[in-house]
CSV table of C-alpha atoms and ligand atoms in Angstrom, one decimal:
chain,number,residue,atom,x,y,z
A,1,UNK,CA,112.5,108.2,51.6
A,2,UNK,CA,110.5,108.1,54.8
A,3,UNK,CA,109.4,111.5,55.9
A,4,UNK,CA,109.2,112.1,59.6
A,5,UNK,CA,105.7,113.3,60.4
A,6,UNK,CA,105.1,115.7,63.3
A,7,UNK,CA,102.7,114.1,65.7
A,8,UNK,CA,101.0,115.9,68.5
A,9,UNK,CA,101.6,114.2,71.8
A,10,UNK,CA,98.9,111.7,72.5
A,11,UNK,CA,96.4,112.5,75.2
A,12,UNK,CA,97.9,115.9,75.9
A,13,UNK,CA,94.8,116.9,77.9
A,14,UNK,CA,96.0,114.8,80.8
A,15,UNK,CA,98.8,117.2,81.7
A,16,UNK,CA,96.6,120.2,80.8
A,17,UNK,CA,93.7,119.1,83.0
A,18,UNK,CA,96.0,118.3,86.0
A,19,UNK,CA,97.8,121.7,85.7
A,20,UNK,CA,94.5,123.5,85.6
A,21,UNK,CA,93.1,121.6,88.6
A,22,UNK,CA,96.2,122.5,90.6
A,23,UNK,CA,96.1,126.2,89.5
A,24,UNK,CA,92.4,126.5,90.6
A,25,UNK,CA,93.1,124.8,94.0
A,26,UNK,CA,90.8,122.0,93.0
A,27,UNK,CA,93.4,119.2,92.8
A,28,UNK,CA,92.5,116.2,95.1
A,29,UNK,CA,94.4,113.4,96.6
A,30,UNK,CA,93.4,110.5,99.0
A,31,UNK,CA,94.9,110.6,102.4
A,32,UNK,CA,95.5,107.4,104.3
A,33,UNK,CA,93.1,106.8,107.2
A,34,UNK,CA,95.2,104.9,109.7
A,35,UNK,CA,92.2,103.7,111.8
A,36,UNK,CA,89.0,102.0,111.2
A,37,UNK,CA,86.0,104.3,110.7
A,38,UNK,CA,84.8,105.7,114.0
A,39,UNK,CA,84.7,108.6,116.4
A,40,UNK,CA,88.2,109.5,115.5
A,41,UNK,CA,90.2,109.4,112.3
A,42,UNK,CA,94.0,109.1,112.4
A,43,UNK,CA,95.9,110.7,109.5
A,44,UNK,CA,99.7,111.1,109.3
A,45,UNK,CA,99.9,110.0,113.0
A,46,UNK,CA,97.5,112.5,114.3
A,47,UNK,CA,94.0,111.9,115.7
A,48,UNK,CA,91.1,114.0,114.7
A,49,UNK,CA,87.4,113.9,115.7
A,50,UNK,CA,85.8,112.5,112.5
A,51,UNK,CA,83.1,114.7,111.1
A,52,UNK,CA,83.4,113.5,107.5
A,53,UNK,CA,82.1,110.0,107.5
A,54,UNK,CA,79.0,108.5,105.8
A,55,UNK,CA,79.0,105.8,108.4
A,56,UNK,CA,76.0,107.4,110.0
A,57,UNK,CA,75.2,104.6,112.4
A,58,UNK,CA,78.7,103.7,113.3
A,59,UNK,CA,78.6,100.2,111.8
A,60,UNK,CA,81.7,100.2,109.7
A,61,UNK,CA,83.8,99.0,112.5
A,62,UNK,CA,81.1,97.4,114.7
A,63,UNK,CA,82.6,94.4,116.5
A,64,UNK,CA,79.5,92.3,115.9
A,65,UNK,CA,79.8,92.9,112.1
A,66,UNK,CA,83.5,92.2,112.1
A,67,UNK,CA,82.7,88.8,113.6
A,68,UNK,CA,79.9,88.4,111.0
A,69,UNK,CA,82.4,88.9,108.2
A,70,UNK,CA,84.7,86.3,109.7
A,71,UNK,CA,81.8,83.9,110.1
A,72,UNK,CA,80.6,84.6,106.6
A,73,UNK,CA,84.0,83.8,105.2
A,74,UNK,CA,84.0,80.5,107.1
A,75,UNK,CA,80.5,79.6,105.9
A,76,UNK,CA,80.7,80.8,102.3
A,77,UNK,CA,84.3,81.7,101.5
A,78,UNK,CA,85.7,85.1,100.6
A,79,UNK,CA,85.0,85.2,96.9
A,80,UNK,CA,82.0,84.4,94.8
A,81,UNK,CA,84.0,83.0,92.0
A,82,UNK,CA,81.9,84.3,89.2
A,83,UNK,CA,79.0,86.5,88.0
A,84,UNK,CA,75.5,86.0,89.5
A,85,UNK,CA,74.2,84.1,86.5
A,86,UNK,CA,77.1,81.6,86.5
A,87,UNK,CA,78.5,80.5,89.9
A,88,UNK,CA,78.5,83.8,91.9
A,89,UNK,CA,75.0,83.7,93.4
A,90,UNK,CA,75.3,81.8,96.7
A,91,UNK,CA,73.0,81.2,99.7
A,92,UNK,CA,74.4,84.3,101.3
A,93,UNK,CA,73.2,86.4,98.4
A,94,UNK,CA,69.8,84.7,98.4
A,95,UNK,CA,69.4,85.2,102.2
A,96,UNK,CA,70.4,88.9,101.9
A,97,UNK,CA,67.9,89.4,99.1
A,98,UNK,CA,65.1,87.8,101.1
A,99,UNK,CA,66.0,89.9,104.2
A,100,UNK,CA,66.0,93.1,102.3
A,101,UNK,CA,62.7,92.3,100.5
A,102,UNK,CA,61.0,91.7,103.8
A,103,UNK,CA,62.5,94.7,105.7
A,104,UNK,CA,61.9,97.2,102.9
A,105,UNK,CA,58.6,95.8,101.6
A,106,UNK,CA,59.7,95.5,98.0
A,107,UNK,CA,58.7,92.7,95.6
A,108,UNK,CA,62.1,92.0,94.0
A,109,UNK,CA,65.6,93.3,94.0
A,110,UNK,CA,69.0,92.9,92.4
A,111,UNK,CA,72.4,93.2,94.1
A,112,UNK,CA,75.2,95.4,92.7
A,113,UNK,CA,78.8,95.9,93.7
A,114,UNK,CA,78.4,99.6,94.0
A,115,UNK,CA,75.7,102.3,93.8
A,116,UNK,CA,77.6,103.9,91.0
A,117,UNK,CA,77.3,100.8,88.8
A,118,UNK,CA,73.7,100.3,89.8
A,119,UNK,CA,72.8,103.7,88.6
A,120,UNK,CA,74.7,103.3,85.4
A,121,UNK,CA,72.9,100.0,84.8
A,122,UNK,CA,69.4,101.3,85.4
A,123,UNK,CA,69.7,104.4,83.1
A,124,UNK,CA,71.6,102.5,80.4
A,125,UNK,CA,69.0,99.7,80.2
A,126,UNK,CA,65.8,101.7,80.5
A,127,UNK,CA,66.3,104.8,78.4
A,128,UNK,CA,66.8,104.7,74.7
A,129,UNK,CA,66.8,107.6,72.3
A,130,UNK,CA,63.0,107.9,72.4
A,131,UNK,CA,62.9,108.1,76.2
A,132,UNK,CA,62.9,111.1,78.6
A,133,UNK,CA,64.9,111.3,81.8
A,134,UNK,CA,64.1,114.1,84.2
A,135,UNK,CA,66.4,114.6,87.2
A,136,UNK,CA,66.9,116.9,90.1
A,137,UNK,CA,69.8,119.2,89.4
A,138,UNK,CA,71.5,118.1,92.6
A,139,UNK,CA,71.4,114.4,91.9
A,140,UNK,CA,74.6,112.4,92.4
A,141,UNK,CA,77.3,112.3,89.8
A,142,UNK,CA,76.5,108.6,89.0
A,143,UNK,CA,73.0,109.6,87.9
A,144,UNK,CA,73.9,112.8,86.1
A,145,UNK,CA,76.8,111.1,84.2
A,146,UNK,CA,74.7,108.1,83.1
A,147,UNK,CA,72.1,110.5,81.9
A,148,UNK,CA,74.6,112.6,79.9
A,149,UNK,CA,76.0,109.4,78.3
A,150,UNK,CA,72.5,108.0,77.5
A,151,UNK,CA,71.0,108.6,74.0
A,152,UNK,CA,67.8,109.7,75.7
A,153,UNK,CA,66.7,113.3,76.2
A,154,UNK,CA,67.7,114.5,79.6
A,155,UNK,CA,66.3,117.5,81.5
A,156,UNK,CA,67.1,118.7,84.9
A,157,UNK,CA,64.7,120.4,87.2
A,158,UNK,CA,65.7,123.0,89.8
A,159,UNK,CA,66.4,121.4,93.2
A,160,UNK,CA,63.2,120.1,94.8
A,161,UNK,CA,61.2,122.5,92.6
A,162,UNK,CA,57.9,120.7,91.7
A,163,UNK,CA,56.6,123.5,89.6
A,164,UNK,CA,59.7,123.4,87.4
A,165,UNK,CA,59.4,119.6,87.2
A,166,UNK,CA,55.7,120.0,86.2
A,167,UNK,CA,56.6,122.5,83.5
A,168,UNK,CA,59.3,120.2,82.1
A,169,UNK,CA,57.0,117.2,82.0
A,170,UNK,CA,54.2,119.2,80.4
A,171,UNK,CA,56.5,120.4,77.7
A,172,UNK,CA,58.5,117.2,77.0
A,173,UNK,CA,56.7,114.2,78.3
A,174,UNK,CA,57.3,111.0,76.3
A,175,UNK,CA,55.7,107.6,76.7
A,176,UNK,CA,58.8,106.3,78.4
A,177,UNK,CA,59.7,108.9,81.0
A,178,UNK,CA,61.8,108.3,84.2
A,179,UNK,CA,62.0,110.9,87.0
A,180,UNK,CA,64.9,110.5,89.4
A,181,UNK,CA,65.6,112.1,92.7
A,182,UNK,CA,67.7,111.4,95.7
A,183,UNK,CA,65.8,110.7,98.9
A,184,UNK,CA,68.3,112.7,101.0
A,185,UNK,CA,70.7,114.9,99.0
A,186,UNK,CA,74.3,113.9,99.6
A,187,UNK,CA,75.9,117.3,99.7
A,188,UNK,CA,72.9,119.3,101.1
A,189,UNK,CA,71.3,116.9,103.6
A,190,UNK,CA,67.8,118.0,102.7
A,191,UNK,CA,65.0,115.6,101.7
A,192,UNK,CA,63.1,115.3,98.4
A,193,UNK,CA,59.3,116.0,98.5
A,194,UNK,CA,58.7,112.3,97.8
A,195,UNK,CA,54.8,112.5,98.0
A,196,UNK,CA,54.8,115.4,95.5
A,197,UNK,CA,57.2,113.6,93.2
A,198,UNK,CA,54.9,110.6,93.3
A,199,UNK,CA,51.9,112.8,92.4
A,200,UNK,CA,53.8,114.3,89.5
A,201,UNK,CA,54.9,110.9,88.2
A,202,UNK,CA,51.3,109.6,88.5
A,203,UNK,CA,49.9,112.6,86.7
A,204,UNK,CA,52.2,112.1,83.7
A,205,UNK,CA,52.2,108.3,83.8
A,206,UNK,CA,56.0,108.5,84.3
A,207,UNK,CA,58.2,106.2,86.4
A,208,UNK,CA,59.7,107.5,89.6
A,209,UNK,CA,63.1,106.3,91.0
A,210,UNK,CA,64.5,107.3,94.4
A,211,UNK,CA,68.2,106.9,95.1
A,212,UNK,CA,68.2,106.6,98.8
A,213,UNK,CA,71.9,106.2,99.5
A,214,UNK,CA,71.7,108.6,102.4
A,215,UNK,CA,68.2,107.8,103.7
A,216,UNK,CA,68.3,104.0,104.1
A,217,UNK,CA,68.9,102.9,107.6
A,218,UNK,CA,68.7,106.5,109.0
A,219,UNK,CA,65.1,107.5,108.2
A,220,UNK,CA,61.8,105.7,108.7
A,221,UNK,CA,60.6,103.9,111.8
A,222,UNK,CA,62.8,100.8,111.2
A,223,UNK,CA,65.3,102.6,108.9
A,224,UNK,CA,63.4,101.7,105.7
A,225,UNK,CA,64.4,105.0,104.3
A,226,UNK,CA,63.1,108.3,102.9
A,227,UNK,CA,60.0,106.9,101.2
A,228,UNK,CA,58.7,105.3,104.3
A,229,UNK,CA,59.6,108.5,106.3
A,230,UNK,CA,57.5,110.4,103.8
A,231,UNK,CA,54.5,108.2,104.5
A,232,UNK,CA,54.5,106.0,101.4
A,233,UNK,CA,55.7,102.5,100.9
A,234,UNK,CA,58.9,101.6,99.1
A,235,UNK,CA,56.9,99.6,96.6
A,236,UNK,CA,55.0,102.7,95.6
A,237,UNK,CA,58.3,103.7,93.8
A,238,UNK,CA,58.8,102.1,90.4
A,239,UNK,CA,62.5,101.9,91.3
A,240,UNK,CA,64.0,102.2,94.8
A,241,UNK,CA,67.8,101.9,95.0
A,242,UNK,CA,70.2,102.4,97.9
A,243,UNK,CA,73.8,101.5,98.9
A,244,UNK,CA,75.2,99.4,101.7
A,245,UNK,CA,78.2,101.6,102.0
A,246,UNK,CA,76.6,104.5,104.0
A,247,UNK,CA,74.4,103.8,107.1
A,248,UNK,CA,74.8,100.0,106.7
A,249,UNK,CA,78.5,100.4,107.1
A,250,UNK,CA,79.7,97.9,104.5
A,251,UNK,CA,79.6,98.5,100.7
A,252,UNK,CA,77.7,97.5,97.6
A,253,UNK,CA,74.1,98.4,96.6
A,254,UNK,CA,70.7,97.1,95.5
A,255,UNK,CA,68.0,98.0,93.0
A,256,UNK,CA,64.4,97.2,93.9
A,257,UNK,CA,61.3,97.2,91.8
A,258,UNK,CA,58.6,95.0,90.3
A,259,UNK,CA,59.5,91.4,89.6
A,260,UNK,CA,59.3,92.1,85.8
A,261,UNK,CA,61.6,95.1,86.1
A,262,UNK,CA,64.2,93.1,88.1
A,263,UNK,CA,63.9,90.1,85.8
A,264,UNK,CA,64.5,92.3,82.9
A,265,UNK,CA,67.5,94.0,84.6
A,266,UNK,CA,69.1,90.7,85.5
A,267,UNK,CA,68.5,89.3,82.0
A,268,UNK,CA,69.6,92.3,80.0
A,269,UNK,CA,71.8,94.6,82.1
A,270,UNK,CA,75.5,94.2,81.2
A,271,UNK,CA,76.8,95.9,84.4
A,272,UNK,CA,74.8,93.3,86.3
A,273,UNK,CA,75.6,90.2,84.1
A,274,UNK,CA,79.3,90.8,83.4
A,275,UNK,CA,80.6,91.4,86.8
A,276,UNK,CA,81.8,89.2,89.6
A,277,UNK,CA,79.1,88.8,92.4
A,278,UNK,CA,79.6,90.5,95.7
A,279,UNK,CA,82.0,88.5,98.0
A,280,UNK,CA,79.6,86.1,99.8
A,281,UNK,CA,81.2,86.9,103.2
A,282,UNK,CA,80.4,90.5,102.5
A,283,UNK,CA,76.8,89.7,101.5
A,284,UNK,CA,76.4,87.8,104.7
A,285,UNK,CA,77.8,90.8,106.7
A,286,UNK,CA,75.4,93.2,104.9
A,287,UNK,CA,72.5,90.9,105.9
A,288,UNK,CA,73.5,91.0,109.5
A,289,UNK,CA,74.0,94.8,109.3
A,290,UNK,CA,70.5,95.2,107.8
A,291,UNK,CA,69.0,93.1,110.6
A,292,UNK,CA,70.7,95.2,113.2
A,293,UNK,CA,69.6,98.4,111.5
A,294,UNK,CA,66.0,97.2,111.2
A,295,UNK,CA,65.8,96.0,114.9
A,296,UNK,CA,67.8,98.5,116.9
A,297,UNK,CA,66.3,102.0,117.3
A,298,UNK,CA,68.9,103.3,119.7
A,299,UNK,CA,71.3,104.2,116.9
A,300,UNK,CA,68.8,106.3,115.0
A,301,UNK,CA,67.5,107.8,118.3
A,302,UNK,CA,71.0,108.8,119.3
A,303,UNK,CA,71.8,110.2,115.9
A,304,UNK,CA,68.6,112.2,115.9
A,305,UNK,CA,69.4,113.6,119.4
A,306,UNK,CA,72.9,114.7,118.2
A,307,UNK,CA,71.5,116.3,115.1
A,308,UNK,CA,68.9,118.3,117.1
A,309,UNK,CA,71.7,119.4,119.5
A,310,UNK,CA,74.0,120.4,116.8
A,311,UNK,CA,71.4,122.5,115.0
A,312,UNK,CA,70.4,124.1,118.3
A,313,UNK,CA,73.9,125.0,119.3
A,314,UNK,CA,74.7,126.3,115.9
A,315,UNK,CA,71.7,128.6,115.9
A,316,UNK,CA,72.5,129.8,119.4
A,317,UNK,CA,76.0,130.7,118.2
A,318,UNK,CA,75.0,132.4,115.1
A,319,UNK,CA,76.3,129.7,112.8
A,320,UNK,CA,74.2,129.6,109.6
A,321,UNK,CA,73.6,126.0,108.5
A,322,UNK,CA,71.8,124.9,105.4
A,323,UNK,CA,68.3,123.7,106.1
A,324,UNK,CA,68.8,120.0,106.8
A,325,UNK,CA,67.2,117.7,109.3
A,326,UNK,CA,69.6,114.8,108.6
A,327,UNK,CA,73.1,113.7,109.6
A,328,UNK,CA,74.5,115.8,106.7
A,329,UNK,CA,74.8,119.4,108.0
A,330,UNK,CA,76.5,121.6,105.4
A,331,UNK,CA,78.0,125.0,106.4
A,332,UNK,CA,77.9,126.9,103.1
A,333,UNK,CA,80.9,129.1,102.8
A,334,UNK,CA,80.8,130.1,99.1
A,335,UNK,CA,84.4,130.7,98.1
A,336,UNK,CA,86.5,127.6,97.5
A,337,UNK,CA,89.6,129.2,99.0
A,338,UNK,CA,87.9,130.2,102.2
A,339,UNK,CA,86.3,126.7,102.6
A,340,UNK,CA,89.7,125.1,102.3
A,341,UNK,CA,91.1,127.6,104.7
A,342,UNK,CA,88.4,126.8,107.2
A,343,UNK,CA,88.8,123.1,106.9
A,344,UNK,CA,92.6,123.5,107.4
A,345,UNK,CA,92.1,125.6,110.5
A,346,UNK,CA,89.6,123.1,111.9
A,347,UNK,CA,92.1,120.4,111.3
A,348,UNK,CA,94.6,122.3,113.3
A,349,UNK,CA,92.0,122.4,116.1
A,350,UNK,CA,91.6,118.6,115.8
A,351,UNK,CA,88.5,118.2,113.7
A,352,UNK,CA,88.4,116.3,110.4
A,353,UNK,CA,85.9,118.2,108.3
A,354,UNK,CA,86.0,118.1,104.6
A,355,UNK,CA,85.7,121.1,102.3
A,356,UNK,CA,83.5,120.2,99.4
A,357,UNK,CA,84.2,122.2,96.2
A,358,UNK,CA,83.4,122.2,92.5
A,359,UNK,CA,82.8,120.0,90.6
A,360,UNK,CA,81.1,118.1,93.4
A,361,UNK,CA,79.0,121.2,94.2
A,362,UNK,CA,78.1,124.2,92.0
A,363,UNK,CA,80.6,127.0,91.6
A,364,UNK,CA,80.2,129.5,94.5
A,365,UNK,CA,78.7,127.0,96.8
A,366,UNK,CA,81.8,125.5,98.3
A,367,UNK,CA,81.1,124.3,101.8
A,368,UNK,CA,82.1,122.4,104.8
A,369,UNK,CA,80.1,119.1,104.8
A,370,UNK,CA,79.8,118.2,108.4
A,371,UNK,CA,78.4,114.7,109.1
A,372,UNK,CA,77.3,113.4,112.4
A,373,UNK,CA,77.3,109.8,113.4
A,374,UNK,CA,76.2,107.6,116.3
A,375,UNK,CA,79.8,107.4,117.3
A,376,UNK,CA,79.9,111.1,118.4
A,377,UNK,CA,79.2,112.2,121.9
A,378,UNK,CA,77.6,115.5,122.9
A,379,UNK,CA,81.0,116.9,124.0
A,380,UNK,CA,82.4,116.3,120.5
A,381,UNK,CA,79.6,118.4,119.0
A,382,UNK,CA,80.0,121.2,121.6
A,383,UNK,CA,83.8,121.3,120.9
A,384,UNK,CA,83.2,121.5,117.1
A,385,UNK,CA,80.7,124.3,117.5
A,386,UNK,CA,83.2,126.2,119.6
A,387,UNK,CA,85.9,125.8,117.1
A,388,UNK,CA,83.7,126.7,114.1
A,389,UNK,CA,83.0,130.0,116.0
A,390,UNK,CA,86.6,130.6,116.6
A,391,UNK,CA,87.6,129.9,113.0
A,392,UNK,CA,84.7,132.0,111.6
A,393,UNK,CA,85.8,134.9,113.7
A,394,UNK,CA,89.4,134.4,113.0
A,395,UNK,CA,88.6,135.0,109.4
A,396,UNK,CA,87.1,138.5,109.8
B,401,PLP,C1,77.4,107.2,97.4
B,401,PLP,C2,76.3,107.4,96.5
B,401,PLP,C3,76.2,106.6,95.3
B,401,PLP,C4,77.2,105.6,94.9
B,401,PLP,O1,77.2,104.5,95.7
B,401,PLP,P1,78.5,103.6,95.9
B,401,PLP,O2,78.1,102.3,96.4
B,401,PLP,O3,79.4,104.4,96.8
B,401,PLP,O4,79.1,103.5,94.5
B,401,PLP,C5,75.1,106.7,94.5
B,401,PLP,N1,74.1,107.7,94.8
B,401,PLP,C6,74.3,108.5,95.9
B,401,PLP,C7,73.2,109.5,96.1
B,401,PLP,C8,75.4,108.4,96.7
B,401,PLP,O5,75.5,109.2,97.7
């Protein structure tokens, strides 16, 4: 006779995790943006001034780039039809690669569909169980996660703390060691001490990688990013990666390095080999975007002007911002509840500002992540400062 066995429900943790997230006020859902990225965002029929976008140079809905995408589709089609090593590498990809190499001064690079997959690819391929990975504690989730999943030894140094990095390297250095930092930190807006990182890497014969998702296009004389801003050349980094989805306004990513490193990546990296190439119309659009970013200084100048004004007005009004010189201006609140409350009140006032909470930032460091873009006008910033003052007072 068959005996009925008692099975536990499969994947019970799904319900458990969801319930816990909801109880802690950390449950998240996407909201539909009913407009293209720009000065305003429309959600549920209401317009808000948009202070949450990574579209720092206002290119995501630029008319010239919309035309470029249409032209790219006519020239090359919408889909690449395969992976890069089969049929997916078209003239648009080659032209984009050449343009980026020239603009950024790097010997070789590989395109990826996202920064997330690029970071997974690099860490997965380079670091085996005998290798050491040393990362800034505040590095992006894509880097930290890949490190955790890797068989290598991973250590994290205190944010931008070169003494701590030095201690870790002294104690644990291995012949294959990779140090990774962001150029501009995504949730804090501050910059890494790239020259000092470079010195440490040299001292220990380690490789240095900079993830410049938030620096490319915005920093450096022609937007070549954080490394150039710091007075070094991008090719002084063993690995320089950045995304096309932030200041360039489109999407996708690249990894740059020596010809050998890139040849190895494109020959051995599964996330590179076994994925469909970027849509060629999109590659074409990214190329035009990068030309615009390299040539036009007015977007960077306007953004810098807005950042300076915002910081000045904040300090005049007793608003304590985290120390950031970039378009990312966090207002650290601490409590998650209060951050959400403030974001809600600012929304009532007509501002779209996102509360960033754990696990995206450490517990106790919930914040409003305010981002400025070229699309803003001075009056937008004045209005936001006024409302932040109101909302801060309201709370007391
Ligand atoms: C956004 C971001 C990524 C991921 O890039 P996507 O192209 O959006 O996947 C990686 N690193 C940093 C620092 C980022 O901010």
